[in-house]
Amino acid sequence: MDRVAIITGGSRGIGRAAALAAANRGYRVCIGYASNEAAAREVVGKIEASNGKAIAVRCDVASEDDILALFKAADDFGPLGALVNNAGVVDVSARLDDMSADRLHRMMTINIVGSMLCAREAVKRMSTRHGGQGGVIINLSSVAAKLGSPNTYVDYAASKGAIDTFTLGLAYEVANEGIRVAGIRPGLIDTDIHASGGEPDRAYRLAKNVPMQRVGTADEIANAIVWLMSDEASYVTGSILDVSGGR
Ligand code: NAP
């Protein structure tokens, strides 16, 4: 396979695991990262050490210019076959009464607008309507979209609710143009995201509330991502898969 998979936020956590899994499945992998160049280089090095092909491009998905540059770099790398809209952020726990407008704008810009702009660029390249060969778009949501995350981050949960609705709408919009669009709602996954929300042990603290009584791994999400990307999921579109241990 010579097709490219773009994975935003591919330097760490779930995106990193998805990048390694996609390379294993034969994709040429183009990862975006926000600022951690060392982590991005490590992922590229690991893929190349297994005879895979990968590049890393600095791309803050809050910036349309960065997104255009990411897709330009991917174009130079090969024909686009998949986009994984993985980049996403949380913020420190707070009630809505204490959330600033800046916080809300940042959350929605990165988590929603960034994903929609990346998907726009992917559709322009993949849609048979634009002369493309088809492809797959996977959006990372969260079980927070269903739980609402009161007293923690209703802003994050609402941003993921928007991602779920966007997944449905875009899937139906391009279903007849060779593009499948699907979402994944991870549960409590062991990554750095909890530290960025001010509580590194959050996933472990809440694991007792998970029916399976444990946190999940980034690899367990990546396995679902590459399955949805594969021809094994050829009749799957507009679907949102909970990968959450039953949560
Ligand atoms: P993570 O460990 O915090 O990693 C975040 C990744 O996104 C890093 O590669 C980071 O790049 C990149 N990133 C951060 N801000 C960015 C921006 N503005 N533009 C582009 N890239 C950015 O996160 P994760 O836990 O793997 O989460 C990945 C996705 O899964 C997110 O959408 C998240 O909401 C979702 N999710 C996670 C969990 C969980 O429990 N972990 C649960 C449900 C949903 P740098 O390395 O350069 O900083």
Coordinates of C-alpha atoms and ligand atoms in Angstrom, one line a residue:
M1 CA 0.0 0.0 0.0
D2 CA 1.4 3.4 -0.8
R3 CA -1.4 5.5 0.7
V4 CA -0.8 8.1 3.4
A5 CA -2.5 8.2 6.8
I6 CA -2.5 11.6 8.5
I7 CA -2.7 11.4 12.2
T8 CA -3.0 14.6 14.1
G9 CA -1.5 14.6 17.5
G10 CA 0.5 11.5 16.5
S11 CA 3.5 12.2 18.7
R12 CA 2.1 10.9 22.0
G13 CA -0.7 8.8 23.6
I14 CA -3.4 7.4 21.4
G15 CA -2.2 9.2 18.2
R16 CA 1.3 7.6 18.7
A17 CA -0.2 4.2 19.1
A18 CA -2.4 4.7 16.0
A19 CA 0.6 5.9 14.0
L20 CA 2.6 2.7 14.8
A21 CA -0.4 0.5 14.1
A22 CA -1.2 2.2 10.8
A23 CA 2.5 1.8 9.7
N24 CA 2.2 -1.9 10.6
R25 CA -0.8 -2.1 8.3
G26 CA 1.3 -0.7 5.5
Y27 CA 0.3 3.0 5.5
R28 CA 2.8 5.8 4.9
V29 CA 2.3 7.8 8.1
C30 CA 2.2 11.5 8.4
I31 CA 2.0 12.6 12.0
G32 CA 1.2 16.1 13.2
Y33 CA 2.4 17.3 16.6
A34 CA 1.9 20.5 18.5
S35 CA 5.3 21.2 20.1
N36 CA 7.0 18.0 21.3
E37 CA 9.4 17.5 18.4
A38 CA 11.4 14.9 20.3
A39 CA 8.4 12.7 20.8
A40 CA 7.4 13.1 17.1
R41 CA 10.9 12.1 16.0
E42 CA 10.8 9.1 18.3
V43 CA 7.6 7.8 16.5
V44 CA 9.1 8.4 13.1
G45 CA 12.3 6.6 14.1
K46 CA 10.4 3.7 15.4
I47 CA 8.4 3.3 12.2
E48 CA 11.5 3.6 10.0
A49 CA 13.3 1.1 12.2
S50 CA 10.6 -1.4 11.1
N51 CA 11.1 -0.5 7.5
G52 CA 7.9 1.7 7.5
K53 CA 7.7 5.2 6.1
A54 CA 6.8 8.2 8.2
I55 CA 7.2 12.0 8.5
A56 CA 6.4 14.4 11.2
V57 CA 5.1 17.9 10.7
R58 CA 4.5 20.5 13.4
C59 CA 0.8 21.3 13.2
D60 CA -1.2 23.1 15.8
V61 CA -4.8 22.3 14.7
A62 CA -5.9 25.6 16.1
S63 CA -4.1 27.2 13.1
E64 CA -5.6 26.8 9.6
D65 CA -2.2 27.7 8.1
D66 CA -0.6 24.8 10.1
I67 CA -3.3 22.4 8.9
L68 CA -2.8 23.5 5.2
A69 CA 0.9 23.0 5.6
L70 CA 0.3 19.5 7.2
F71 CA -1.8 18.4 4.2
K72 CA 0.7 19.9 1.7
A73 CA 3.5 17.8 3.3
A74 CA 1.3 14.8 3.1
D75 CA 0.5 15.5 -0.6
D76 CA 4.3 15.4 -1.3
F77 CA 4.5 12.1 0.6
G78 CA 1.8 10.2 -1.4
P79 CA -1.9 9.9 -2.0
L80 CA -4.1 10.4 1.0
G81 CA -6.0 7.3 2.2
A82 CA -6.9 8.1 5.8
L83 CA -7.2 10.9 8.3
V84 CA -7.3 10.3 12.0
N85 CA -8.6 13.4 13.8
N86 CA -6.9 12.6 17.1
A87 CA -5.5 15.9 18.4
G88 CA -7.5 17.1 21.3
V89 CA -7.1 18.8 24.7
V90 CA -8.7 18.9 28.1
D91 CA -8.3 21.6 30.7
V92 CA -8.2 21.6 34.5
S93 CA -11.3 20.5 36.3
A94 CA -13.7 23.4 36.9
R95 CA -17.4 24.2 37.0
L96 CA -18.9 26.2 34.1
D97 CA -19.2 29.2 36.5
D98 CA -15.5 29.4 36.6
M99 CA -14.7 28.9 32.9
S100 CA -13.3 31.9 31.0
A101 CA -14.2 32.8 27.5
D102 CA -10.5 32.1 26.5
R103 CA -10.7 28.6 27.9
L104 CA -14.0 27.9 26.0
H105 CA -12.7 29.3 22.7
R106 CA -9.4 27.3 23.0
M107 CA -11.3 24.1 23.7
M108 CA -13.7 24.5 20.8
T109 CA -11.1 25.7 18.4
I110 CA -8.8 22.8 18.9
N111 CA -11.3 20.0 19.5
I112 CA -14.0 21.0 17.0
V113 CA -12.8 23.5 14.5
G114 CA -9.4 21.8 14.1
S115 CA -11.1 18.5 13.4
M116 CA -13.5 20.0 10.9
L117 CA -10.8 21.9 9.0
C118 CA -8.7 18.7 8.8
A119 CA -11.7 16.8 7.5
R120 CA -12.4 19.5 5.0
E121 CA -8.9 19.1 3.6
A122 CA -9.2 15.3 3.6
V123 CA -12.6 15.4 1.7
K124 CA -11.1 17.7 -1.0
R125 CA -8.5 15.1 -1.6
M126 CA -10.4 11.8 -1.1
S127 CA -13.9 12.5 -2.5
T128 CA -14.7 11.0 -5.9
R129 CA -16.6 14.3 -6.5
H130 CA -13.2 16.0 -6.5
G131 CA -11.5 13.2 -8.6
G132 CA -10.2 11.4 -5.5
Q133 CA -9.9 7.7 -4.8
G134 CA -12.0 7.6 -1.6
G135 CA -10.7 7.1 1.9
V136 CA -11.5 7.0 5.6
I137 CA -11.9 9.7 8.3
I138 CA -11.8 8.6 11.9
N139 CA -12.8 11.2 14.6
L140 CA -11.7 10.8 18.2
S141 CA -14.6 11.6 20.5
S142 CA -14.9 10.5 24.1
V143 CA -17.4 8.8 26.5
A144 CA -17.5 12.3 28.0
A145 CA -19.9 13.1 25.1
K146 CA -22.4 10.8 26.8
L147 CA -21.6 11.5 30.4
G148 CA -21.4 15.3 30.2
S149 CA -18.5 15.5 32.7
P150 CA -20.2 17.6 35.3
N151 CA -17.8 19.4 37.8
T152 CA -14.9 18.4 35.7
Y153 CA -15.0 19.7 32.2
V154 CA -18.4 20.2 30.6
D155 CA -16.6 22.2 27.9
Y156 CA -14.6 19.2 26.8
A157 CA -17.6 16.9 26.9
A158 CA -19.6 19.4 24.8
S159 CA -16.8 19.6 22.3
K160 CA -16.9 15.8 21.9
G161 CA -20.7 15.8 21.6
A162 CA -20.1 18.1 18.6
I163 CA -17.6 15.7 17.2
D164 CA -20.2 12.9 17.4
T165 CA -22.8 14.9 15.5
F166 CA -20.1 16.0 13.0
T167 CA -19.2 12.4 12.5
L168 CA -22.8 11.5 11.6
G169 CA -23.4 14.5 9.3
L170 CA -20.1 14.2 7.4
A171 CA -20.5 10.4 7.0
Y172 CA -23.9 10.9 5.3
E173 CA -22.6 13.8 3.3
V174 CA -19.8 11.9 1.6
A175 CA -21.1 8.3 1.9
N176 CA -21.6 8.1 -1.9
E177 CA -18.2 9.7 -2.7
G178 CA -16.0 6.8 -1.5
I179 CA -15.4 8.2 2.0
R180 CA -16.3 6.4 5.2
V181 CA -16.4 8.5 8.4
A182 CA -16.5 6.9 11.8
G183 CA -15.9 7.9 15.4
I184 CA -14.4 6.3 18.5
R185 CA -15.4 7.1 22.0
P186 CA -12.5 6.1 24.3
G187 CA -13.1 5.6 28.0
L188 CA -10.4 6.1 30.6
I189 CA -7.1 5.6 28.7
D190 CA -3.7 5.7 30.3
T191 CA -2.0 8.6 28.5
D192 CA -0.5 12.0 29.4
I193 CA -3.8 13.8 28.8
H194 CA -4.8 13.4 32.4
A195 CA -1.7 15.2 33.6
S196 CA -2.4 18.0 31.2
G197 CA -5.8 18.3 33.0
G198 CA -3.9 18.7 36.3
E199 CA -4.5 15.1 37.6
P200 CA -2.0 12.5 36.3
D201 CA -3.8 9.6 38.2
R202 CA -7.3 10.5 37.1
A203 CA -7.8 7.4 35.0
Y204 CA -6.6 5.1 37.8
R205 CA -8.7 6.9 40.4
L206 CA -11.9 6.4 38.3
A207 CA -11.1 2.9 37.1
K208 CA -13.4 1.4 39.8
N209 CA -16.3 3.0 38.0
V210 CA -15.6 1.1 34.8
P211 CA -17.5 -2.1 34.4
M212 CA -14.3 -3.9 33.4
Q213 CA -12.6 -2.4 36.5
R214 CA -9.5 -1.1 34.7
V215 CA -8.2 1.7 32.5
G216 CA -7.6 1.1 28.8
T217 CA -4.4 1.3 26.9
A218 CA -3.6 3.5 23.9
D219 CA -3.0 0.3 21.9
E220 CA -6.5 -0.8 22.6
I221 CA -7.8 2.4 21.0
A222 CA -5.3 2.1 18.1
N223 CA -6.5 -1.4 17.3
A224 CA -10.1 -0.1 16.9
I225 CA -8.8 2.8 14.8
V226 CA -6.9 0.7 12.3
W227 CA -9.8 -1.8 12.1
L228 CA -12.2 1.1 11.2
M229 CA -9.6 2.3 8.6
S230 CA -9.3 -1.2 7.0
D231 CA -11.3 -2.9 4.3
E232 CA -12.6 -5.2 7.1
A233 CA -14.9 -2.3 8.0
S234 CA -15.9 -1.6 4.4
Y235 CA -19.6 -1.2 5.2
V236 CA -19.1 0.8 8.3
T237 CA -19.8 4.5 8.1
G238 CA -21.6 7.0 10.4
S239 CA -20.8 4.6 13.3
I240 CA -19.4 5.7 16.7
L241 CA -17.7 2.9 18.6
D242 CA -17.3 3.0 22.4
V243 CA -14.0 1.5 23.4
S244 CA -14.4 2.0 27.1
G245 CA -14.5 -1.2 29.1
G246 CA -18.3 -0.8 29.3
R247 CA -18.2 2.7 30.7
Ligands
NAP1 P1 -2.3 13.1 24.9 O1 -1.6 12.0 25.5 O2 -2.4 14.4 25.7 O3 -1.6 13.5 23.5 C1 -2.0 14.6 22.8 C2 -1.5 14.6 21.4 O4 -2.1 15.7 20.7 C3 0.0 14.9 21.4 O5 0.6 14.3 20.3 C4 0.1 16.4 21.3 O6 1.2 16.9 20.6 C5 -1.1 16.7 20.4 N1 -1.8 18.0 20.5 C6 -2.1 18.6 21.7 N2 -2.6 19.8 21.4 C7 -2.6 19.9 20.0 C8 -3.0 20.9 19.1 N3 -3.5 22.1 19.5 N4 -2.7 20.7 17.8 C9 -2.2 19.6 17.4 N5 -1.8 18.6 18.2 C10 -2.0 18.8 19.5 O7 -3.8 12.8 24.4 P2 -4.5 11.3 24.3 O8 -5.0 10.9 25.6 O9 -3.7 10.5 23.4 O10 -5.9 11.8 23.5 C11 -6.0 11.7 22.1 C12 -7.4 11.9 21.7 O11 -8.3 10.9 22.4 C13 -8.0 13.3 22.1 O12 -8.9 13.7 21.1 C14 -8.7 13.0 23.4 O13 -9.8 13.9 23.6 C15 -9.3 11.6 23.1 N6 -9.6 10.9 24.3 C16 -8.7 10.5 25.2 C17 -9.0 9.8 26.4 C18 -8.0 9.4 27.4 O14 -8.5 8.9 28.5 N7 -6.7 9.5 27.2 C19 -10.4 9.5 26.6 C20 -11.3 9.9 25.7 C21 -10.9 10.6 24.5 P3 2.6 17.2 21.4 O15 3.2 15.9 21.7 O16 3.4 18.0 20.5 O17 2.2 18.0 22.7

